[in-house]
CSV table of C-alpha atoms and ligand atoms in Angstrom, one decimal:
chain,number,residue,atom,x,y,z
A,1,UNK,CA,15.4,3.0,18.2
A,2,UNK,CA,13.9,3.3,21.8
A,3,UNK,CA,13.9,0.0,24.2
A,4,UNK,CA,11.2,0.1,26.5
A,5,UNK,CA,12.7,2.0,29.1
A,6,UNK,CA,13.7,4.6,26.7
A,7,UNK,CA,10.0,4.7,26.0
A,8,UNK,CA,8.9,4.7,29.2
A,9,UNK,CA,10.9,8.0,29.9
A,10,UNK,CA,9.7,9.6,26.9
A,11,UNK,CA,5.8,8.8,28.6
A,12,UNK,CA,7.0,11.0,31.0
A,13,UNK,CA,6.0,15.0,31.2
A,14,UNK,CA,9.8,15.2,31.1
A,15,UNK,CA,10.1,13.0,28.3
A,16,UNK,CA,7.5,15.0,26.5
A,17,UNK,CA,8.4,18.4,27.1
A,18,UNK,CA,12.5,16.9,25.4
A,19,UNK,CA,10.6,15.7,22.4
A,20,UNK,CA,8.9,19.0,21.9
A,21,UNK,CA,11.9,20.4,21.9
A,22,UNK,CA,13.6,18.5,19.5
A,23,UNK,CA,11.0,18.8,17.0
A,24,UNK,CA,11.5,22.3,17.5
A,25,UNK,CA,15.1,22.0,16.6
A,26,UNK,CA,14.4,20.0,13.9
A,27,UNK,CA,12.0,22.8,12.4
A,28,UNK,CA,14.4,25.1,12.9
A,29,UNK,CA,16.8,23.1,10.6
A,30,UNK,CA,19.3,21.9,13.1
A,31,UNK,CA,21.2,18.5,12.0
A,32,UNK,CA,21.4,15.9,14.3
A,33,UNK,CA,25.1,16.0,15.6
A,34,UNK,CA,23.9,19.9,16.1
A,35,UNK,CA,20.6,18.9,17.8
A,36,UNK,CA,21.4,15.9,19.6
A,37,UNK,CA,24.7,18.3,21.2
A,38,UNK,CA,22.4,21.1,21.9
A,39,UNK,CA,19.7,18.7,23.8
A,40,UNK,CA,22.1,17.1,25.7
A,41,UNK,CA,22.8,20.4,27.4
A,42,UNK,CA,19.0,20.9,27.8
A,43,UNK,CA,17.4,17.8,28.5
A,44,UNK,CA,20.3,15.7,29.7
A,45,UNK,CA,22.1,12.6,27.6
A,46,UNK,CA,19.5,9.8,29.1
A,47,UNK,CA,16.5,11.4,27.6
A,48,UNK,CA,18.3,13.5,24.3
A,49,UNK,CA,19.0,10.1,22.0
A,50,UNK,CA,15.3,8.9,22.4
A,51,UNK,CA,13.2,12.3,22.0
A,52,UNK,CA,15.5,13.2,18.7
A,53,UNK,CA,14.5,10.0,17.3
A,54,UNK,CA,11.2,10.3,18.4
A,55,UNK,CA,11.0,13.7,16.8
A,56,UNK,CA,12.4,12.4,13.8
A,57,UNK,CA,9.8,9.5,13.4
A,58,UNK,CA,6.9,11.7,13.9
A,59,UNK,CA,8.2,14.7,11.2
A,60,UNK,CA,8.7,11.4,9.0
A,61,UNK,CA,4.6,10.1,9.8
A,62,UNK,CA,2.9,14.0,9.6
A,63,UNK,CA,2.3,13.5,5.9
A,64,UNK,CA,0.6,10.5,6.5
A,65,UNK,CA,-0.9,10.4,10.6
A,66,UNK,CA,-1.8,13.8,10.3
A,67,UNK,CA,-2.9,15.4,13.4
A,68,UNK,CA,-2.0,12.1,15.2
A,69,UNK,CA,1.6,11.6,14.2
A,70,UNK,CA,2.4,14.5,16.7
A,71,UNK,CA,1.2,12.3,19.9
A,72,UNK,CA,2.3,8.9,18.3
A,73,UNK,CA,4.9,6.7,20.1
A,74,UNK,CA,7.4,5.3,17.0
A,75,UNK,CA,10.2,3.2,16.1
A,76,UNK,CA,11.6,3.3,12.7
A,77,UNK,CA,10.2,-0.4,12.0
A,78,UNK,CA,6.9,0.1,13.1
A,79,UNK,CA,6.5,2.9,10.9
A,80,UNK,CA,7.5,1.5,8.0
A,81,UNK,CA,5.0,-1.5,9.1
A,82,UNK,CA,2.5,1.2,9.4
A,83,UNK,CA,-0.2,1.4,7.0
A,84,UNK,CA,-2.0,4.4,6.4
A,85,UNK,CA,-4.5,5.5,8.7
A,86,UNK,CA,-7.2,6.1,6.5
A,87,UNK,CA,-7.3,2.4,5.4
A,88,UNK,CA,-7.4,1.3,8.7
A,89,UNK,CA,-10.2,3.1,9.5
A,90,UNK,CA,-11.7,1.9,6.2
A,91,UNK,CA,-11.0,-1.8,6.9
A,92,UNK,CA,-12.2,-1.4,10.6
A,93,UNK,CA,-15.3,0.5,9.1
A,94,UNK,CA,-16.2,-2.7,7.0
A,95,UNK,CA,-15.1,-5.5,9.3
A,96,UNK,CA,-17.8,-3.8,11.8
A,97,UNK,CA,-20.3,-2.9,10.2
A,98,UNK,CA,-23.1,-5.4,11.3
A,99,UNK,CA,-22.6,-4.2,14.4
A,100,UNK,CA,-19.6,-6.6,15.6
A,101,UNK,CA,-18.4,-5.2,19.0
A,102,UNK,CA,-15.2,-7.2,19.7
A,103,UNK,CA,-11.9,-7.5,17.6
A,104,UNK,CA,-8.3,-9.0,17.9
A,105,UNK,CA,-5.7,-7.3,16.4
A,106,UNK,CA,-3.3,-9.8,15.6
A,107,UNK,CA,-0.2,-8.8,15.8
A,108,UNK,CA,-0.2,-5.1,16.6
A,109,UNK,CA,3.0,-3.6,15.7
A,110,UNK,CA,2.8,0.5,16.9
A,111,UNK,CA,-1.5,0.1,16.9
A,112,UNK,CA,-2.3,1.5,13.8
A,113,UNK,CA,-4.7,-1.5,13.0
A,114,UNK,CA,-6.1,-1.4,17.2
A,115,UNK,CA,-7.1,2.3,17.3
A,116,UNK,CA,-9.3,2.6,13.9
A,117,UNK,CA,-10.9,-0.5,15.7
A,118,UNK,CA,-11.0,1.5,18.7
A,119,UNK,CA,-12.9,4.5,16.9
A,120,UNK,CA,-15.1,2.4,14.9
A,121,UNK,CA,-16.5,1.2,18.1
A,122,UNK,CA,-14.9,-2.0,18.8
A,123,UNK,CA,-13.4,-3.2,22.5
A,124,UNK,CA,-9.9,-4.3,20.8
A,125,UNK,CA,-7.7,-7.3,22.2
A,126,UNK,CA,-3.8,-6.0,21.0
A,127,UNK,CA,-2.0,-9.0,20.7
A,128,UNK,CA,1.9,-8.7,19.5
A,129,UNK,CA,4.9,-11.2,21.0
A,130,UNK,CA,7.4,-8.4,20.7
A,131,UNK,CA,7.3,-6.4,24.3
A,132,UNK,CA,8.3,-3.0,22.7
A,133,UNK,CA,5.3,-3.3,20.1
A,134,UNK,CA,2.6,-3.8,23.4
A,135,UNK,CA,4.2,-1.2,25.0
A,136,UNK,CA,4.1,1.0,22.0
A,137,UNK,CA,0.4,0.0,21.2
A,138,UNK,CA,-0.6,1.0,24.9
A,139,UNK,CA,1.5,4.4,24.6
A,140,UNK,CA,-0.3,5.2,21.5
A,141,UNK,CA,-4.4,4.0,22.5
A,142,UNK,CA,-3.6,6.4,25.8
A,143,UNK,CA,-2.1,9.1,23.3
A,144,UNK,CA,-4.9,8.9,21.2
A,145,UNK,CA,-7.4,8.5,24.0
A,146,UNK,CA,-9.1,4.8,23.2
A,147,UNK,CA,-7.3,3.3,26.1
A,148,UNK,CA,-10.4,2.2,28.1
A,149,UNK,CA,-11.3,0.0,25.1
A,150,UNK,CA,-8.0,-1.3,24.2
A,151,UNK,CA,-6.3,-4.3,26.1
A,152,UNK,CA,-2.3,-5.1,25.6
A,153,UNK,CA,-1.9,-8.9,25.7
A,154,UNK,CA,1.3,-10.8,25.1
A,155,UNK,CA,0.7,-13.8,22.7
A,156,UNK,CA,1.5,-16.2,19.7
A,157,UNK,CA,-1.1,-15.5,16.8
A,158,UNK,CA,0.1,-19.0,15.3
A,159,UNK,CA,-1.6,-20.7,18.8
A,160,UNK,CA,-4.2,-18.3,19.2
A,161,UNK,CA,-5.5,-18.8,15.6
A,162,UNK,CA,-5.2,-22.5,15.8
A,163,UNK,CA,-7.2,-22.5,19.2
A,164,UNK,CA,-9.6,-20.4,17.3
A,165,UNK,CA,-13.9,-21.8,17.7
A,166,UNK,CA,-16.9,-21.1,17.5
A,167,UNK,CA,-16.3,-18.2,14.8
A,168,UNK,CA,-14.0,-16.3,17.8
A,169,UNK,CA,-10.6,-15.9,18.2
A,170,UNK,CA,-9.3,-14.9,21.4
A,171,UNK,CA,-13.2,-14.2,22.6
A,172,UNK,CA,-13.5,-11.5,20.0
A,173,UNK,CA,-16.2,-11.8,17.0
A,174,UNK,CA,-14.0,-10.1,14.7
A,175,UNK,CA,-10.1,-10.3,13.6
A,176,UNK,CA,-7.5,-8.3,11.7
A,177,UNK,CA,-4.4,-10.1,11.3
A,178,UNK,CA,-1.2,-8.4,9.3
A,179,UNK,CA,1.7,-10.8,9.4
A,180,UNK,CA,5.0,-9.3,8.9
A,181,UNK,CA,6.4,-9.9,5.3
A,182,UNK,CA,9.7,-8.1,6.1
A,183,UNK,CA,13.0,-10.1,7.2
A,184,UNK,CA,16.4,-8.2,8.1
A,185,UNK,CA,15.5,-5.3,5.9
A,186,UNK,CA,14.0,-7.5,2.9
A,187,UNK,CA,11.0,-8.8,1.6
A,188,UNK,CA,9.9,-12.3,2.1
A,189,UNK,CA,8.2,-13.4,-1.2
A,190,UNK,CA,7.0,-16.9,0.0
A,191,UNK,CA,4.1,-16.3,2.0
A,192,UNK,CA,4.9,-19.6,4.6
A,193,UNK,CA,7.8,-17.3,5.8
A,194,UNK,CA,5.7,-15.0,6.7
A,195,UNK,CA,5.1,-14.4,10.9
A,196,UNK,CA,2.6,-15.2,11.2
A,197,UNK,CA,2.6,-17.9,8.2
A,198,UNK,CA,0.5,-18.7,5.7
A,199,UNK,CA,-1.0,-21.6,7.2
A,200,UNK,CA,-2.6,-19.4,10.3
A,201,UNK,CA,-3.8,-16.8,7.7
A,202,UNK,CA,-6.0,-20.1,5.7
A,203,UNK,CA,-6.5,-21.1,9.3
A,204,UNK,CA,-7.8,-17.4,10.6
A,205,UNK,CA,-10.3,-17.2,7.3
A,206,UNK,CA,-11.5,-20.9,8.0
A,207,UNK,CA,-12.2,-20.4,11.5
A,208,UNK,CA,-12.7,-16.5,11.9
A,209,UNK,CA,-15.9,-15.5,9.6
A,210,UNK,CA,-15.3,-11.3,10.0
A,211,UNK,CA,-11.6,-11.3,9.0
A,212,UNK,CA,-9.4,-9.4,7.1
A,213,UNK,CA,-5.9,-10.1,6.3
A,214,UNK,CA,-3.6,-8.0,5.1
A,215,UNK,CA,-1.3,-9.5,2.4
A,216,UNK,CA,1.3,-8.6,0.0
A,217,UNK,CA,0.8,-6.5,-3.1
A,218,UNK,CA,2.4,-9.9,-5.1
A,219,UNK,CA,0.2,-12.3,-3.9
A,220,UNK,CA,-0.8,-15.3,-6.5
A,221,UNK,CA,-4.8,-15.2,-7.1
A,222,UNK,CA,-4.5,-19.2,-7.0
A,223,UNK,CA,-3.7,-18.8,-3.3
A,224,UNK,CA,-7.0,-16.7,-2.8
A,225,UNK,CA,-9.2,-19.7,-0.7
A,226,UNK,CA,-12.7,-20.1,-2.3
A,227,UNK,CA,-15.5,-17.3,-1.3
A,228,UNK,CA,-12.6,-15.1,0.3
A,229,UNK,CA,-12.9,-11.9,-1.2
A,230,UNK,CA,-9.4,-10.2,-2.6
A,231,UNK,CA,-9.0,-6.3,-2.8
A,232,UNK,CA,-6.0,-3.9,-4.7
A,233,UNK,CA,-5.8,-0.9,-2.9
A,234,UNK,CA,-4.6,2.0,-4.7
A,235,UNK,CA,-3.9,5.6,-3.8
A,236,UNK,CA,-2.3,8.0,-6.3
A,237,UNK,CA,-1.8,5.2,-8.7
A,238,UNK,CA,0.2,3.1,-6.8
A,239,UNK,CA,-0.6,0.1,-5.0
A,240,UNK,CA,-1.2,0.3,-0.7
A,241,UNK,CA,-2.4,-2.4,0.2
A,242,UNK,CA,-3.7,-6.0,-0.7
A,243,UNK,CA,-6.8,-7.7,1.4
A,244,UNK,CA,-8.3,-11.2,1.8
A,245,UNK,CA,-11.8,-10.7,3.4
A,246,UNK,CA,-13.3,-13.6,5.1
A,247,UNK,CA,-16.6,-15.1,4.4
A,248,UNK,CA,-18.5,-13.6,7.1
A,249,UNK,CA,-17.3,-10.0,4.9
A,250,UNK,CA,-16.8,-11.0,1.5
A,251,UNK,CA,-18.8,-9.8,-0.4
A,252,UNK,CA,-17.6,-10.4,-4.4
A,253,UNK,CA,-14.8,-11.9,-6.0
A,254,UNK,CA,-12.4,-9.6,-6.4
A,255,UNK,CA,-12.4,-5.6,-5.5
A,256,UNK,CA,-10.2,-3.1,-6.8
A,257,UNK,CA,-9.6,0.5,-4.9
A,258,UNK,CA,-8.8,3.7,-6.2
A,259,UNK,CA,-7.9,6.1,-4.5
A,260,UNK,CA,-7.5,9.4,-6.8
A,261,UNK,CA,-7.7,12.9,-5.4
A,262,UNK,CA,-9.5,11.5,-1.7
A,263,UNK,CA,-12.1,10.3,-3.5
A,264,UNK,CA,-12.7,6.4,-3.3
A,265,UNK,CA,-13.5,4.3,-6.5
A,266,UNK,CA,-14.4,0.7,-6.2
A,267,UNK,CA,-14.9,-2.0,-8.9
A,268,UNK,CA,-15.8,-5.6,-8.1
A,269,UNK,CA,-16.3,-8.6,-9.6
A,270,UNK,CA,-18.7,-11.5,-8.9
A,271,UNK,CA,-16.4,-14.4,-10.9
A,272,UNK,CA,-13.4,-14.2,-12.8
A,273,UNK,CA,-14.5,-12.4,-15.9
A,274,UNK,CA,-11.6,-13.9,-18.0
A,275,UNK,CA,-9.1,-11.8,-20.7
A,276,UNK,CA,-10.1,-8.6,-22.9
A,277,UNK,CA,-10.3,-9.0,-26.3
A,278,UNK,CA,-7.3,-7.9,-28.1
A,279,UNK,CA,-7.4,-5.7,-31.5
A,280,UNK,CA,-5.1,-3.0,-33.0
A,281,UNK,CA,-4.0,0.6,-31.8
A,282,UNK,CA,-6.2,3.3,-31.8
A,283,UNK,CA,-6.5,6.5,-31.1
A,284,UNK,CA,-6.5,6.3,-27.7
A,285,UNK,CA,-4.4,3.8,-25.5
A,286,UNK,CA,-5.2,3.3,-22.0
A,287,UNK,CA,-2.9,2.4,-18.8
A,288,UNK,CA,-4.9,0.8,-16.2
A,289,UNK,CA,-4.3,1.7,-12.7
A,290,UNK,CA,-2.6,-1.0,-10.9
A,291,UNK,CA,-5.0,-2.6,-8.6
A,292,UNK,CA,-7.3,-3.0,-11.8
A,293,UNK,CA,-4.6,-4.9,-13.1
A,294,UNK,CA,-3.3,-6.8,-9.8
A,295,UNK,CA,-7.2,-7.7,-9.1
A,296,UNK,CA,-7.6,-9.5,-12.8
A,297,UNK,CA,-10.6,-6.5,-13.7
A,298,UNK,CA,-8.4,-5.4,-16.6
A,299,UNK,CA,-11.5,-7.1,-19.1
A,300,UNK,CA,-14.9,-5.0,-17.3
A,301,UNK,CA,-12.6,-2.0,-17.7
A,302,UNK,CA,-12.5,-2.7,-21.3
A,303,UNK,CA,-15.8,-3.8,-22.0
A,304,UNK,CA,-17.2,-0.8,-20.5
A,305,UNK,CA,-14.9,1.1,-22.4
A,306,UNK,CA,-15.3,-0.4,-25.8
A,307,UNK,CA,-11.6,-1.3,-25.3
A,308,UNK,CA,-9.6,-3.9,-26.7
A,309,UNK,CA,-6.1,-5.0,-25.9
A,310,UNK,CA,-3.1,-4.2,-27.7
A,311,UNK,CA,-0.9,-7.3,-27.2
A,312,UNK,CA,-3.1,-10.3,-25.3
A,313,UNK,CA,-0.1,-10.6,-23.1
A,314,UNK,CA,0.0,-6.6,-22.2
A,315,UNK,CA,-2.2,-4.6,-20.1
A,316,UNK,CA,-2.9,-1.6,-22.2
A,317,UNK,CA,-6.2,-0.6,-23.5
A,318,UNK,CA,-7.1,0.8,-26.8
A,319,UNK,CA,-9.9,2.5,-28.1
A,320,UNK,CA,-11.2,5.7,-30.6
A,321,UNK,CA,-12.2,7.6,-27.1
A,322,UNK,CA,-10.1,8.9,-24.2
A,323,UNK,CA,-11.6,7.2,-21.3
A,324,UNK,CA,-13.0,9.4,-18.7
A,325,UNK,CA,-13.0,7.0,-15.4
A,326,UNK,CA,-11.1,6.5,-13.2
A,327,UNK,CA,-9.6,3.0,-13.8
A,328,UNK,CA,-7.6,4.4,-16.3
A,329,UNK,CA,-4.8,7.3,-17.6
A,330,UNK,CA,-5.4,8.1,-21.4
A,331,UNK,CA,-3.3,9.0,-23.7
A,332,UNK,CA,-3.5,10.2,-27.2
A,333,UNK,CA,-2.0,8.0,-29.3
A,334,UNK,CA,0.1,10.3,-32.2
A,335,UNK,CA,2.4,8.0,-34.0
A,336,UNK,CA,2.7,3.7,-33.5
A,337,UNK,CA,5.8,2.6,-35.1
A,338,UNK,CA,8.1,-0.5,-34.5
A,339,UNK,CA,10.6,0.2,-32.1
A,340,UNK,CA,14.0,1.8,-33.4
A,341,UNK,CA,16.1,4.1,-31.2
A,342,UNK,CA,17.3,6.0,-34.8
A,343,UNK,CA,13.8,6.4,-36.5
A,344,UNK,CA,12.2,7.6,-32.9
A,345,UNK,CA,15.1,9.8,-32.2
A,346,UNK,CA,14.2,11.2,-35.7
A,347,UNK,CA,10.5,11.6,-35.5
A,348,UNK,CA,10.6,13.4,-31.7
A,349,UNK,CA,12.8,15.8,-33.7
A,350,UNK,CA,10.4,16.5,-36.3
A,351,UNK,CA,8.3,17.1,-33.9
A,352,UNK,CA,9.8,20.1,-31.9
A,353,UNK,CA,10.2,17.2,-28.8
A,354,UNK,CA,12.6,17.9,-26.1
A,355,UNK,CA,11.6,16.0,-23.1
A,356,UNK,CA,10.3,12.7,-23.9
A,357,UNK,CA,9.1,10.9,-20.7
A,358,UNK,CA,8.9,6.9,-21.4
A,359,UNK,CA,6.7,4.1,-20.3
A,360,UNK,CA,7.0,0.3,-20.6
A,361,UNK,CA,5.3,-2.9,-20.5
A,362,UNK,CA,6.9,-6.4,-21.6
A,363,UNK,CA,10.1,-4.2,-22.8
A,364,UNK,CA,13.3,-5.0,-22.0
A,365,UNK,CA,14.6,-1.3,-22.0
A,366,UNK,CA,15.4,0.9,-18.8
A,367,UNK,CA,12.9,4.2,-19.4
A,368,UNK,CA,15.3,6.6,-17.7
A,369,UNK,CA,18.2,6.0,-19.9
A,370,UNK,CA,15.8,5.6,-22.9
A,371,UNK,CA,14.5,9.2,-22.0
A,372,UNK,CA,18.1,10.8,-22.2
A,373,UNK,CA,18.6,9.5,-25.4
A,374,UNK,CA,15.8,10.8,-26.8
A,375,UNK,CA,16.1,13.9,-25.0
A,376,UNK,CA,16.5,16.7,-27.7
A,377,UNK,CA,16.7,20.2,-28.6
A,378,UNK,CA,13.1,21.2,-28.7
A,379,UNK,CA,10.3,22.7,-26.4
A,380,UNK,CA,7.7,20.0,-27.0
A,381,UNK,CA,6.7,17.0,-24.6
A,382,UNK,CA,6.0,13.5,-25.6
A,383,UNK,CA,5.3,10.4,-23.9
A,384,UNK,CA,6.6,7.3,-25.3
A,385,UNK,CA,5.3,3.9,-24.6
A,386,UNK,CA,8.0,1.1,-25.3
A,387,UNK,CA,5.4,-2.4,-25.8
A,388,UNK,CA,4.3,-5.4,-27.6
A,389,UNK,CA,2.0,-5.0,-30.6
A,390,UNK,CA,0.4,-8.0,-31.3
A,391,UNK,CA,3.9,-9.9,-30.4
A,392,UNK,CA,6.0,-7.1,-32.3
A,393,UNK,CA,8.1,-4.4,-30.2
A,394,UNK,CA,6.4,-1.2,-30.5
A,395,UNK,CA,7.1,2.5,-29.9
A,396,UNK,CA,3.9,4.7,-29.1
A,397,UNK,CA,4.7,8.6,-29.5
A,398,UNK,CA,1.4,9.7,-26.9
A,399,UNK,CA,0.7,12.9,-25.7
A,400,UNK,CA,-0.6,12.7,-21.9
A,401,UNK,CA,-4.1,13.9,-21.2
A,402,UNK,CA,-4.2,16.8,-24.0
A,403,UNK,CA,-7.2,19.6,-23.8
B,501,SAM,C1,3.3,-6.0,9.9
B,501,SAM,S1,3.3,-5.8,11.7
B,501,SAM,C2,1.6,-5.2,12.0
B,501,SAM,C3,1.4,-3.8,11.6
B,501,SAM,C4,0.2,-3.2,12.1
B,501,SAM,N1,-1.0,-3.8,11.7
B,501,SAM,C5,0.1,-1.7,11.8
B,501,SAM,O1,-0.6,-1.3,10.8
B,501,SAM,O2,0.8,-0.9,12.4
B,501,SAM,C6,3.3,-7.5,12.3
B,501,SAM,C7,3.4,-7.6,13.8
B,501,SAM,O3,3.1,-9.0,14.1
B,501,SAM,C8,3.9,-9.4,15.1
B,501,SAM,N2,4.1,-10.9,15.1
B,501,SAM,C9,4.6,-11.6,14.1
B,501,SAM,N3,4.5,-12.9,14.3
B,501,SAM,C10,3.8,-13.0,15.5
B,501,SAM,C11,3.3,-14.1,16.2
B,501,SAM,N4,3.5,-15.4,15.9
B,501,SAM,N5,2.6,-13.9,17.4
B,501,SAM,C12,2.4,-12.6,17.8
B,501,SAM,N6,2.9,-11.5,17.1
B,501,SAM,C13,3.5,-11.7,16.0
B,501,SAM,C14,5.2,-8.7,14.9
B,501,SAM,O4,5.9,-8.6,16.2
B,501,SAM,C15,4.7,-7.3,14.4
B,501,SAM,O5,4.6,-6.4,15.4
C-alpha cells in the first residue's frame, strides 16, 4: 500500500509513465514476481513496488470507475471503502438540488463522495484525519480536474459535527458524512463503534438539514430518527448501499432503489404501511428484491400485486399472476410439497430434472449442498425454494421466469 511519499512519486511524470507500464505488463499477463522483476530493471526499485500496486488497484476499480479508474490514485482500503460512482453522483445530485453550493465531505477516504460533489456543482471542504486519505483525495480532484473547487483539510468530524450551527457544518450548507464501519478487516455491527460514531451521525442530521449519511445495509429501522428519510439501494439484486437523509432532504419515509439493467426504480413510502396479508401458495410465488425487503415495502408490493404472503414470518409473495415489475423475480410455482429430501429427490426425477438450483428463506439447510443432492441424471432445470408454509417446512419445485 503506498505511504505518502510513495504517492507523491507516483504524482510525478516519472511516476506516471512506471504505472503505465505496469498496467501494460499486467495486460499482457505478466504475474507479479515476473512484473515487479521486470520493472525494477525499467523504472528502478524506489518507484516499481508502488506503480504495480497502483496498476493493480486500478485494473481492480475499471469495472466500476470506468473511464476514471485509469487516473485514480488508490490504496487497497480505500477502494474497498469506495462506493460506486454512480451513487455518488446520485446522492450529490439530490443533496444539491435546491441549488445548495457548499458541501463537507466528512471523512473523505480516496474522494469518491468529494468529486460527484465537485461535478454537481458544489465548492467541496474534504475533511479526513488520516494524511494518506487528503493526500489521496487531492491526487484524485487534480486527476479528475475539480481541484479549483475542492479544498483538503485535516480534521475530527466528531468535533466538527458537534461545533455544527446555524444549519452549517464547517461553513458549508450541505454534508455527506460516511463513517467507517470496517475494523482490522471486519465489520463492526454496533453502530457506536463506528468512526465516526453514531452519536455524531444523530448529531449531523439534528444540526445539518441537507445531509446524507451513509449507513450499513443492517441497520435497525428503530434507530431511523423521526422525519429522517431511510433508502435500500440495490443494483443487480443485491444490496449497495443504505442512506439516512436529513430533514432538509427527506422527502418520505422510507425509499427503496433498484437498480436493474441501468435503469433506476424507486418506491417510497409516506408511513409504515405495516405487514402483507398472508394466504396460501399459488401459482405464482414472488422473491422480492432486497432493498424492498430491508426498507419494510414488502406490503405496497403485495397490495399492488394482489399478493399475499406465504408464511407471515417469510418474505415471499404469492399470487395467480407472474408479476411484471421490477420489485420482484417470479417464479412459476409447479409442485408445493412438505419438505423431504427422498420424495423431492423422487419428483425432480420424474421430471427429467438434472440441475436443480435452490433457494431459501427461514430454512435451516445449506442450498449448495442441497443442490448436489438433488442433482440428477436428466436435462431439465428446476428451482427449488426451501421455506415456511404457514409455519410448516416447505419445498417449492419453480421454474424461473418461463416463456
Ligand atoms: C468509509 S470511509 C469514506 C469513504 C468515501 N465516502 C468514499 O466513498 O470513498 C471513512 C473515512 O472517514 C475517516 N474518518 C473516520 N473517523 C474520522 C474522524 N473522527 N475524523 C475525520 N475522519 C474520520 C477515515 O479515515 C476514512 O477515510
Amino acid at each position: 500500500m503506498p505511504d505518502t511519499a510513495a504517492l507523491a512519486l507516483l504524482r510525478t511524470p516519472e511516476g506516471a509513465a512506471a504505472t503505465a507500464r505496469a498496467a501494460a505488463l499486467l495486460d499482457g499477463g505478466a504475474d507479479v514476481l515476473a512484473g515487479v522483476a521486470r520493472l525494477r530493471g525499467e523504472v528502478g526499485p524506489e518507484l516499481a513496488g508502488p506503480a504495480w500496486e497502483l496498476a493493480r488497484l486500478r485494473a481492480r476499480a475499471r469495472p466500476v470507475f470506468g473511464a476514471d479508474a485509469d487516473r485514480l490514485f488508490l490504496t487497497a482500503d480505500t477502494l474497498e471503502q469506495a462506493g460506486r460512482p454512480e451513487l455518488a453522483t446520485r446522492r450529490a445530485a439530490r443533496l444539491l438540488a435546491d441549488g445548495t453550493d457548499s458541501a463537507a465531505d466528512l471523512g473523505c477516504a480516496a474522494g469518491t463522495d468529494t468529486v460527484a460533489l465537485a461535478r454537481a456543482g458544489a465548492r467541496v471542504l474534504a475533511v479526513d484525519r488520516d494524511p494518506l486519505a487528503r493526500e489521496l483525495t487531492a491526487a484524485n480532484a487534480a486527476a479528475l480536474g475539480v481541484h479549483d473547487d475542492v479544498w483538503v483539510v485535516a480534521g475530527d468530524v466528531v468535533e466538527l459535527v458537534a461545533a455544527a450551527r446555524g444549519g452549517e457544518v464547517a461553513g458549508c450548507r450541505a454534508a455527506v458524512l460516511d463513517p467507517a464501519r470496517r475494523a482490522g478487516g471486519r465489520r463492526l455491527l454496533d453502530p457506536d463503534r463506528w468512526s465516526p460514531p453514531w452519536s455524531t451521525v444523530t448529531t449531523l442530521l439534528d444540526r445539518v438539514p441537507r445531509a446524507v449519511v451513509k449507513v450499513a445495509p443492517g441497520l435497525d429501522h428503530e434507530r431511523v430518527p423521526e422525519g429522517v428519510e431511510a433508502e435500500w439501494v440495490s443494483v443487480r439484486g443485491s444490496i449497495v448501499e443504505a442512506l439516512l437523509w436529513g430533514r432538509g432532504v427527506a422527502e418520505t419515509w422510507r425509499r427503496a432503489t433498484v437498480v436493474r439493467d441501468g435503469v433506476v426504480h424507486e418506491l417510497t413510502a409516506e408511513a409504515d404501511p405495516g405487514p402483507a396479508d398472508t394466504g396460501p401458495v399459488r401459482g405464482w410465488l414472488h422473491e422480492p428484491d432486497p432493498a424492498v425487503i430491508r426498507s419494510g415495502l414488502v406490503s405496497p408490493v403485495a397490495a399492488g400485486l394482489g399478493a399475499t404472503l406465504v408464511d407471515p414470518t417469510i418474505a415471499y409473495l404469492t399470487s395467480g399472476d407472474r408479476a411484471a415489475t421490477p420489485w420482484v423475480t417470479s417464479y412459476r410455482v409447479d409442485e408445493v410439497l412438505p419438505f423431504n429430501l427422498k420424495r423431492l429427490r423422487a419428483l425432480l426425477r420424474t421430471r427429467g430434472v438434472g440441475r436443480v438450483v435452490v433457494k431459501k428463506r427461514g430454512s435451516a439447510i445449506e442450498p449448495e449442498t442441497l443442490a448436489r443432492q438433488l442433482r440428477g441424471a436428466g436435462t431439465g432445470t428446476a428451482t427449488v425454494v426451501v421455506t415456511r408454509v404457514a409455519g410448516a417446512p416447505t419445498a417449492l419445485v419453480c421454474a424461473i421466469n418461463p416463456g
